[in-house]
Short mmCIF file of C-alpha atoms in Angstrom, two decimals:
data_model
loop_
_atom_site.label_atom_id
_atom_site.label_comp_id
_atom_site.label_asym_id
_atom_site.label_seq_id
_atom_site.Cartn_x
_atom_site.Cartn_y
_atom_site.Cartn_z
CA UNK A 1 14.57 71.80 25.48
CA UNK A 2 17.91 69.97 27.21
CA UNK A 3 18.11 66.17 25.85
CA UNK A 4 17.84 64.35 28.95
CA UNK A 5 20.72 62.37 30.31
CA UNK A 6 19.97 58.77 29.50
CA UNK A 7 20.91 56.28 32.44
CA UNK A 8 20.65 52.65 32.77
CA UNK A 9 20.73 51.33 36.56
CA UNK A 10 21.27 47.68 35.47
CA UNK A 11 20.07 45.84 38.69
CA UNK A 12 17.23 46.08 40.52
CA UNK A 13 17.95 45.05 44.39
CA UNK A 14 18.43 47.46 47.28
CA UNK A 15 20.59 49.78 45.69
CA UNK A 16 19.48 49.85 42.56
CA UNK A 17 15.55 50.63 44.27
CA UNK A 18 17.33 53.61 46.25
CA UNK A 19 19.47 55.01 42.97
CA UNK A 20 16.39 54.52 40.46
CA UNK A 21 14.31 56.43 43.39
CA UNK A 22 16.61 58.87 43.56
CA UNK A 23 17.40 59.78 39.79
CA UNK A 24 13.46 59.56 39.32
CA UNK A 25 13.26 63.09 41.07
CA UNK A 26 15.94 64.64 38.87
CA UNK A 27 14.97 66.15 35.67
CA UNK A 28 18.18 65.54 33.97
CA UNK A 29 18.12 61.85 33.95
CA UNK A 30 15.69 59.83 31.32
CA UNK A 31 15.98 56.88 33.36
CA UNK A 32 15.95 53.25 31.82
CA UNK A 33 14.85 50.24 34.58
CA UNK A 34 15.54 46.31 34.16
CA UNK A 35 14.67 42.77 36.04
CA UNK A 36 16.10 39.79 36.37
CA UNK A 37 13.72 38.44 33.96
CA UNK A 38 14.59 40.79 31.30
CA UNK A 39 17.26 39.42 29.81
CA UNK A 40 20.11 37.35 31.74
CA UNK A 41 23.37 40.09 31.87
CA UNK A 42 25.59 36.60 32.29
CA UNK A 43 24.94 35.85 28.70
CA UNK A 44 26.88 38.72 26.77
CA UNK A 45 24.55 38.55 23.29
CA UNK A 46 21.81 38.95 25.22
CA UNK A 47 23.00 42.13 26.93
CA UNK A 48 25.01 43.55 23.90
CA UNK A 49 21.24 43.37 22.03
CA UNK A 50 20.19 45.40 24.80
CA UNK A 51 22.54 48.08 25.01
CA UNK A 52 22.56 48.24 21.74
CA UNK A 53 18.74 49.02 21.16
CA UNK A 54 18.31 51.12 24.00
CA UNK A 55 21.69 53.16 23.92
CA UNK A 56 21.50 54.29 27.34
CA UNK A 57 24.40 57.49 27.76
CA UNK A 58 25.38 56.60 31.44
CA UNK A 59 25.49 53.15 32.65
CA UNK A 60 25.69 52.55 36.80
CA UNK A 61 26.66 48.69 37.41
CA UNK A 62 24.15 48.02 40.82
CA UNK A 63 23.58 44.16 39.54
CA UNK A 64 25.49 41.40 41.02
CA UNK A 65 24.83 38.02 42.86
CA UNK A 66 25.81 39.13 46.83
CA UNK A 67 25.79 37.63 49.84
CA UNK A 68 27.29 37.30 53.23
CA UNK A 69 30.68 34.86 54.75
CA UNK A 70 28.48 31.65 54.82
CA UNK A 71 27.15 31.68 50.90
CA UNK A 72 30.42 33.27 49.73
CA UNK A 73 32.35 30.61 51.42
CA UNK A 74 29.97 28.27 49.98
CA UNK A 75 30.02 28.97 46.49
CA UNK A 76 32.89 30.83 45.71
CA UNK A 77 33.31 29.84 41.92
CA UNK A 78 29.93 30.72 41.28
CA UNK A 79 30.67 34.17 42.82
CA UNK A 80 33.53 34.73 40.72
CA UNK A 81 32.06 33.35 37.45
CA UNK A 82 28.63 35.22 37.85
CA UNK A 83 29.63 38.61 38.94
CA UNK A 84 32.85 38.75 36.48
CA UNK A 85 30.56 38.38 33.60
CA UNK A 86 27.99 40.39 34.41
CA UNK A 87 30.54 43.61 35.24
CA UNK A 88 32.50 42.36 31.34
CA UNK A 89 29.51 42.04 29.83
CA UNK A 90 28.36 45.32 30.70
CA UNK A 91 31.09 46.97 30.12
CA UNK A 92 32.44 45.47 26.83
CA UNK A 93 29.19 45.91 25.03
CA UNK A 94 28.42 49.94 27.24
CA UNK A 95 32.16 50.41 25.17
CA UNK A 96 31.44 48.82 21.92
CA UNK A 97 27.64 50.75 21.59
CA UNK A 98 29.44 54.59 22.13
CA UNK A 99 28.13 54.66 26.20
CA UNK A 100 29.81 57.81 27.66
CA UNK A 101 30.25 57.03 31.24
CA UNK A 102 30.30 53.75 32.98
CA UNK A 103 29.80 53.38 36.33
CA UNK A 104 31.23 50.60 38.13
CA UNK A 105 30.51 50.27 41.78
CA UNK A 106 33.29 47.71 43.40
CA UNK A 107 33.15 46.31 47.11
CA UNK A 108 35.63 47.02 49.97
CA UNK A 109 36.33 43.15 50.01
CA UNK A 110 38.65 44.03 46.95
CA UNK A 111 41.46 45.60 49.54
CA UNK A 112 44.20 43.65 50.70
CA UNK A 113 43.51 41.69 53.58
CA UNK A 114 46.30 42.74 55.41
CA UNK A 115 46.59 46.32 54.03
CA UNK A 116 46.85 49.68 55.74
CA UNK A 117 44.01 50.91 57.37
CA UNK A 118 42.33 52.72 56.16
CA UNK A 119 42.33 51.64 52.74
CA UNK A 120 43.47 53.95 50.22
CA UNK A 121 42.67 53.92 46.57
CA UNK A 122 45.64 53.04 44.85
CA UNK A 123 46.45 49.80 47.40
CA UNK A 124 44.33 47.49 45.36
CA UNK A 125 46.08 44.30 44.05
CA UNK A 126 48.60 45.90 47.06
CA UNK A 127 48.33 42.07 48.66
CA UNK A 128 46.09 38.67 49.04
CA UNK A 129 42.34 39.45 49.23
CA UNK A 130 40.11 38.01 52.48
CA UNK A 131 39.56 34.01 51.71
CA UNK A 132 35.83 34.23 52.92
CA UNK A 133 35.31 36.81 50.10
CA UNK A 134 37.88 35.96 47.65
CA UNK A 135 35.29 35.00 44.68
CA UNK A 136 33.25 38.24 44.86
CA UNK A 137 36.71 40.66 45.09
CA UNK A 138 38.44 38.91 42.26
CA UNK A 139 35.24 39.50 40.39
CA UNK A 140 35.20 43.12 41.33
CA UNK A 141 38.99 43.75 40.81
CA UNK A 142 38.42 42.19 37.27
CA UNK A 143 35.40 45.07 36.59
CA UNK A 144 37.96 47.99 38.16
CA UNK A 145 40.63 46.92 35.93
CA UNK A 146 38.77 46.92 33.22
CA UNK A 147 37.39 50.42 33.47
CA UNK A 148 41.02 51.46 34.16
CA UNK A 149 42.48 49.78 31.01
CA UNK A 150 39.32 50.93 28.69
CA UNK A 151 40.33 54.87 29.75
CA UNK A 152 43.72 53.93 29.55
CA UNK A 153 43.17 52.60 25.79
CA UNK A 154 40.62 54.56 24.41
CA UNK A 155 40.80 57.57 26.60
CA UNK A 156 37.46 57.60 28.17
CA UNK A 157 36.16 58.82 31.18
CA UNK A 158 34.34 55.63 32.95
CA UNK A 159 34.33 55.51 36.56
CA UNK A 160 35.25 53.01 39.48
CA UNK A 161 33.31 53.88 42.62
CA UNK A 162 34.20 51.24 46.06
CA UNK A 163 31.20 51.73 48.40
CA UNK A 164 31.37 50.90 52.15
CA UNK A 165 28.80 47.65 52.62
CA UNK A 166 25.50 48.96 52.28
CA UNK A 167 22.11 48.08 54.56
CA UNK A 168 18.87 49.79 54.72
CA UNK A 169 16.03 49.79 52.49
CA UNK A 170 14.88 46.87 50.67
CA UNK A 171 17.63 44.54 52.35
CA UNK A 172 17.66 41.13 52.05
CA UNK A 173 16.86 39.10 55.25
CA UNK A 174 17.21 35.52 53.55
CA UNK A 175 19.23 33.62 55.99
CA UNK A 176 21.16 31.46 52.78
CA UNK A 177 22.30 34.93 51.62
CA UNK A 178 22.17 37.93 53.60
CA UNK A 179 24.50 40.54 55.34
CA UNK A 180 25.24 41.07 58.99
CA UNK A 181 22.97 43.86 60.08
CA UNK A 182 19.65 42.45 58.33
CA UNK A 183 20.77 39.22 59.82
CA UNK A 184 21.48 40.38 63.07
CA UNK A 185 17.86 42.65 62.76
CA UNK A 186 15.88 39.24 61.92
CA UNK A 187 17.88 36.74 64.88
CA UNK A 188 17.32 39.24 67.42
CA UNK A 189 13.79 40.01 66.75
CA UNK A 190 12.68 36.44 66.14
CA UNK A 191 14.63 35.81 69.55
CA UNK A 192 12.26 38.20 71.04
CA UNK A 193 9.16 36.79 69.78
CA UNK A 194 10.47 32.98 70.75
CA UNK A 195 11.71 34.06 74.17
CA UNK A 196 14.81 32.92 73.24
CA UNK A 197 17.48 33.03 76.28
CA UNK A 198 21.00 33.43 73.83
CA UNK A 199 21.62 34.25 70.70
CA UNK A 200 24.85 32.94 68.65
CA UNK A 201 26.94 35.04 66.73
CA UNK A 202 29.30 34.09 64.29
CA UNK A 203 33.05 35.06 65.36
CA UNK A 204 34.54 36.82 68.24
CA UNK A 205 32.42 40.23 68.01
CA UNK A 206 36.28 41.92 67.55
CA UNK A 207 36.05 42.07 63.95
CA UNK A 208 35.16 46.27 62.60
CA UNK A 209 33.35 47.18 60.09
CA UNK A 210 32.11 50.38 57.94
CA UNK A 211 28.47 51.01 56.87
CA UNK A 212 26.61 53.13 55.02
CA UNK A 213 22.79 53.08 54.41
CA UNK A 214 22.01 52.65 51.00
CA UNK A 215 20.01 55.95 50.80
CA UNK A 216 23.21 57.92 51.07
CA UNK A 217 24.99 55.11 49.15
CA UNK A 218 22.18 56.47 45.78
CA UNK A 219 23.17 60.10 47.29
CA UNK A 220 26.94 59.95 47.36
CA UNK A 221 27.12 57.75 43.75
CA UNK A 222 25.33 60.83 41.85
CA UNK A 223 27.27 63.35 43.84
CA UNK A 224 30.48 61.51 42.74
CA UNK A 225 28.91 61.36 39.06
CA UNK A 226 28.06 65.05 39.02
CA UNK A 227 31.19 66.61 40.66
CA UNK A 228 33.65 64.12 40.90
CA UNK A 229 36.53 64.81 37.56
CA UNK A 230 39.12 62.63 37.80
CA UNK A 231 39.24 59.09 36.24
CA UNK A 232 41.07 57.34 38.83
CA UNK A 233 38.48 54.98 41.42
CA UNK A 234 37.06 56.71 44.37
CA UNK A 235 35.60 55.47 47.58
CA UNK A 236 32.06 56.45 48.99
CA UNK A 237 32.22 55.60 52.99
CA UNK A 238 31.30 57.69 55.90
CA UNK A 239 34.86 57.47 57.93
CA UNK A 240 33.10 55.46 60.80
CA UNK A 241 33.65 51.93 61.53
CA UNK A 242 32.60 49.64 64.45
CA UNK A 243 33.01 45.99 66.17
CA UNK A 244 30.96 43.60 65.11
CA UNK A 245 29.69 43.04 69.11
CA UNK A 246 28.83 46.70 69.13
CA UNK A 247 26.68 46.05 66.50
CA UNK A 248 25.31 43.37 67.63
CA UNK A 249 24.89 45.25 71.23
CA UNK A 250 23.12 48.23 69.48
CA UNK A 251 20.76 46.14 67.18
CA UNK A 252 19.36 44.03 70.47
CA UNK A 253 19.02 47.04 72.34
CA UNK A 254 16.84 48.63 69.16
CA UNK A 255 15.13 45.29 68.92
CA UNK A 256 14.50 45.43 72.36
CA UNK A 257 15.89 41.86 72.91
CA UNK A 258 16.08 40.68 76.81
CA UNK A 259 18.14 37.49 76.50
CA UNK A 260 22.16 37.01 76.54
CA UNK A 261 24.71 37.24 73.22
CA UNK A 262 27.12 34.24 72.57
CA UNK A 263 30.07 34.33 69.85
CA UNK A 264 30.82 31.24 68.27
CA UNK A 265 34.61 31.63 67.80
CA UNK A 266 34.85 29.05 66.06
CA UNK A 267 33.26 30.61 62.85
CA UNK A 268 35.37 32.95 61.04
CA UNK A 269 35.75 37.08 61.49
CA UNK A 270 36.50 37.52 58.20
CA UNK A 271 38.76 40.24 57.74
CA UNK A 272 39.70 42.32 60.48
CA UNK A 273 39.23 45.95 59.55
CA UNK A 274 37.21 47.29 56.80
CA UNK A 275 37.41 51.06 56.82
CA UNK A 276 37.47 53.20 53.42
CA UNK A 277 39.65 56.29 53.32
CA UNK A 278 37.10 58.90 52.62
CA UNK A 279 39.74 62.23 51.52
CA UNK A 280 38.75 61.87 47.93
CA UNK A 281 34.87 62.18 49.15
CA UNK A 282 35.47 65.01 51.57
CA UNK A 283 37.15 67.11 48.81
CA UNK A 284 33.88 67.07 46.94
CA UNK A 285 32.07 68.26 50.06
CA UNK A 286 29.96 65.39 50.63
CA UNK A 287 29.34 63.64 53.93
CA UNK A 288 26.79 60.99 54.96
CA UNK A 289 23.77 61.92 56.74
CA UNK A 290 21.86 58.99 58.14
CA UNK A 291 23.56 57.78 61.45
CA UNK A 292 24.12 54.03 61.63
CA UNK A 293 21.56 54.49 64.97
CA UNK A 294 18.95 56.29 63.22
CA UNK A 295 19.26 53.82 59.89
CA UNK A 296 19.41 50.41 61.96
CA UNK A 297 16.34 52.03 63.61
CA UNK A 298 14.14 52.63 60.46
CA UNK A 299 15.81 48.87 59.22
CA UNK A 300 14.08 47.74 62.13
CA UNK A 301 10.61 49.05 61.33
CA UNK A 302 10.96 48.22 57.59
CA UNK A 303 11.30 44.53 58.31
CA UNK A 304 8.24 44.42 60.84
CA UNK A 305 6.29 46.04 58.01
CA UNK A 306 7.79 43.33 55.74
CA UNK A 307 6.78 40.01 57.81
CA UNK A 308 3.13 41.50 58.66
CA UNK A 309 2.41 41.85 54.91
CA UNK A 310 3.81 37.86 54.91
CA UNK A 311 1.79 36.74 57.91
#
């Protein structure tokens, strides 16, 4: 009988739910789970001890501390500390225990702000990061350098993989710390249900971004694993980007808000463009297949499932 391929998904949020779902259904894959309250990945004995008893083979980085423009801005050196040890933690100690392939999954926020569009691979470090993101993409950079120098060094085969921003699924809809579509999903339906006549939105609306549901996010990070034979980092995106007041336009329609939209331009965009060249992804044959309609849609049911089970 085949030795089964042991993997470690390291956090246990929304993508790490959707990846540990996913690899439970594949016979290949022993698959090794963790909590917050395991053991605390920011303190590197702690982790080494763990990696070193359970000697997982394949190793997909999914923990990090996250959140959207307001608690990055906020906190930024707690970003960068947090997240750059967990992802050198990890990955010093997956090295020094014999792990076989690391998998580190980076952030779009890690392109140059100003950078062509849209982003290719090798532009990294290619200019100044975003400012409202600056903590968590200096903390990524730091884990994709790392994996780069370690195959570089020791001529390894570890693996940077820079998802599009993720939704879907077991999203978080804490207003200190979430994204923009489970944020927009939670002000437009609690406008709804308080009759509210306008709803603010941070920025001008012009601002574009690229999503991908975290379903296909699991999908496309095993496809990349199984087929995917170069070292050199990849992006996982589905090519299609959109303005921030579309967005917000198609979330209150799915909502079925009645009331107005404001933009409070005062508040910042962020960067202006966030789309992910997706060649490397194509060659490999793989393509997204939840719409952003169809997965803001099933978002939308999710989290009325979620507060009824609250109230």
């Amino acid at each position: 009988m085949k030795k089964k391929n042991k993997i470690w998904v390291t956090g246990n949020g929304m993508v790490g739910k959707s990846l540990i779902k996913r690899l439970s259904t594949d016979q290949s894959y022993q698959v090794l789970k963790t909590k917050k309250t395991d053991f605390d990945q920011i303190n590197q004995t702690r982790t080494n001890n763990w990696i070193k008893k359970n000697r997982p083979n394949t190793i997909i980085i999914t923990s990090a501390l996250v959140g959207g423009i307001h608690i990055n801005s906020k906190i930024p050196a707690t970003f960068l500390y947090e997240n750059s040890m967990i992802n050198l933690n990890i990955i010093n100690s997956a090295h020094e225990n014999g792990c076989k392939k690391i998998v580190f999954l980076g952030a779009s926020c890690m392109y140059p702000k100003f950078g062509k569009q849209p982003f290719k691979e090798d532009s990294i470090l290619d200019g100044k990061i975003e400012e409202t993101n600056e903590g968590y993409g200096i903390s990524k950079i730091i884990g994709l350098k790392f994996i780069e120098m370690l195959n570089n060094q020791y001529k390894s085969s570890h693996l940077s993989i820079i998802p599009a921003a993720s939704y879907g699924t077991n999203d978080c809809y804490d207003d200190s710390k979430n994204h923009v579509i489970p944020a927009l999903i939670k002000k437009f339906h609690e406008g709804k249900i308080k009759n509210k006549k306008s709803i603010k939105i941070w920025g001008t609306g012009n601002a574009k971004r690229e999503f991908i549901h975290v379903d296909d996010m699991a999908d496309g990070i095993i496809h990349i694993i199984k087929n995917y034979k170069d070292n050199a980092p990849i992006n996982l995106g589905t090519g299609e980007e959109i303005s921030i007041k579309s967005l917000a336009l198609l979330i209150k329609k799915i909502v079925g808000y009645k009331g107005q939209i404001t933009f409070d331009r005062t508040k910042p965009d962020g960067i202006k463009r966030k789309l992910l060249d997706n060649s490397k992804i194509k060659k490999l044959k793989w393509n997204a297949k939840i719409c952003l309609k169809d997965g803001i849609e099933t978002s939308y049911k999710e989290y009325i499932e979620k507060i009824k089970k609250v109230t």
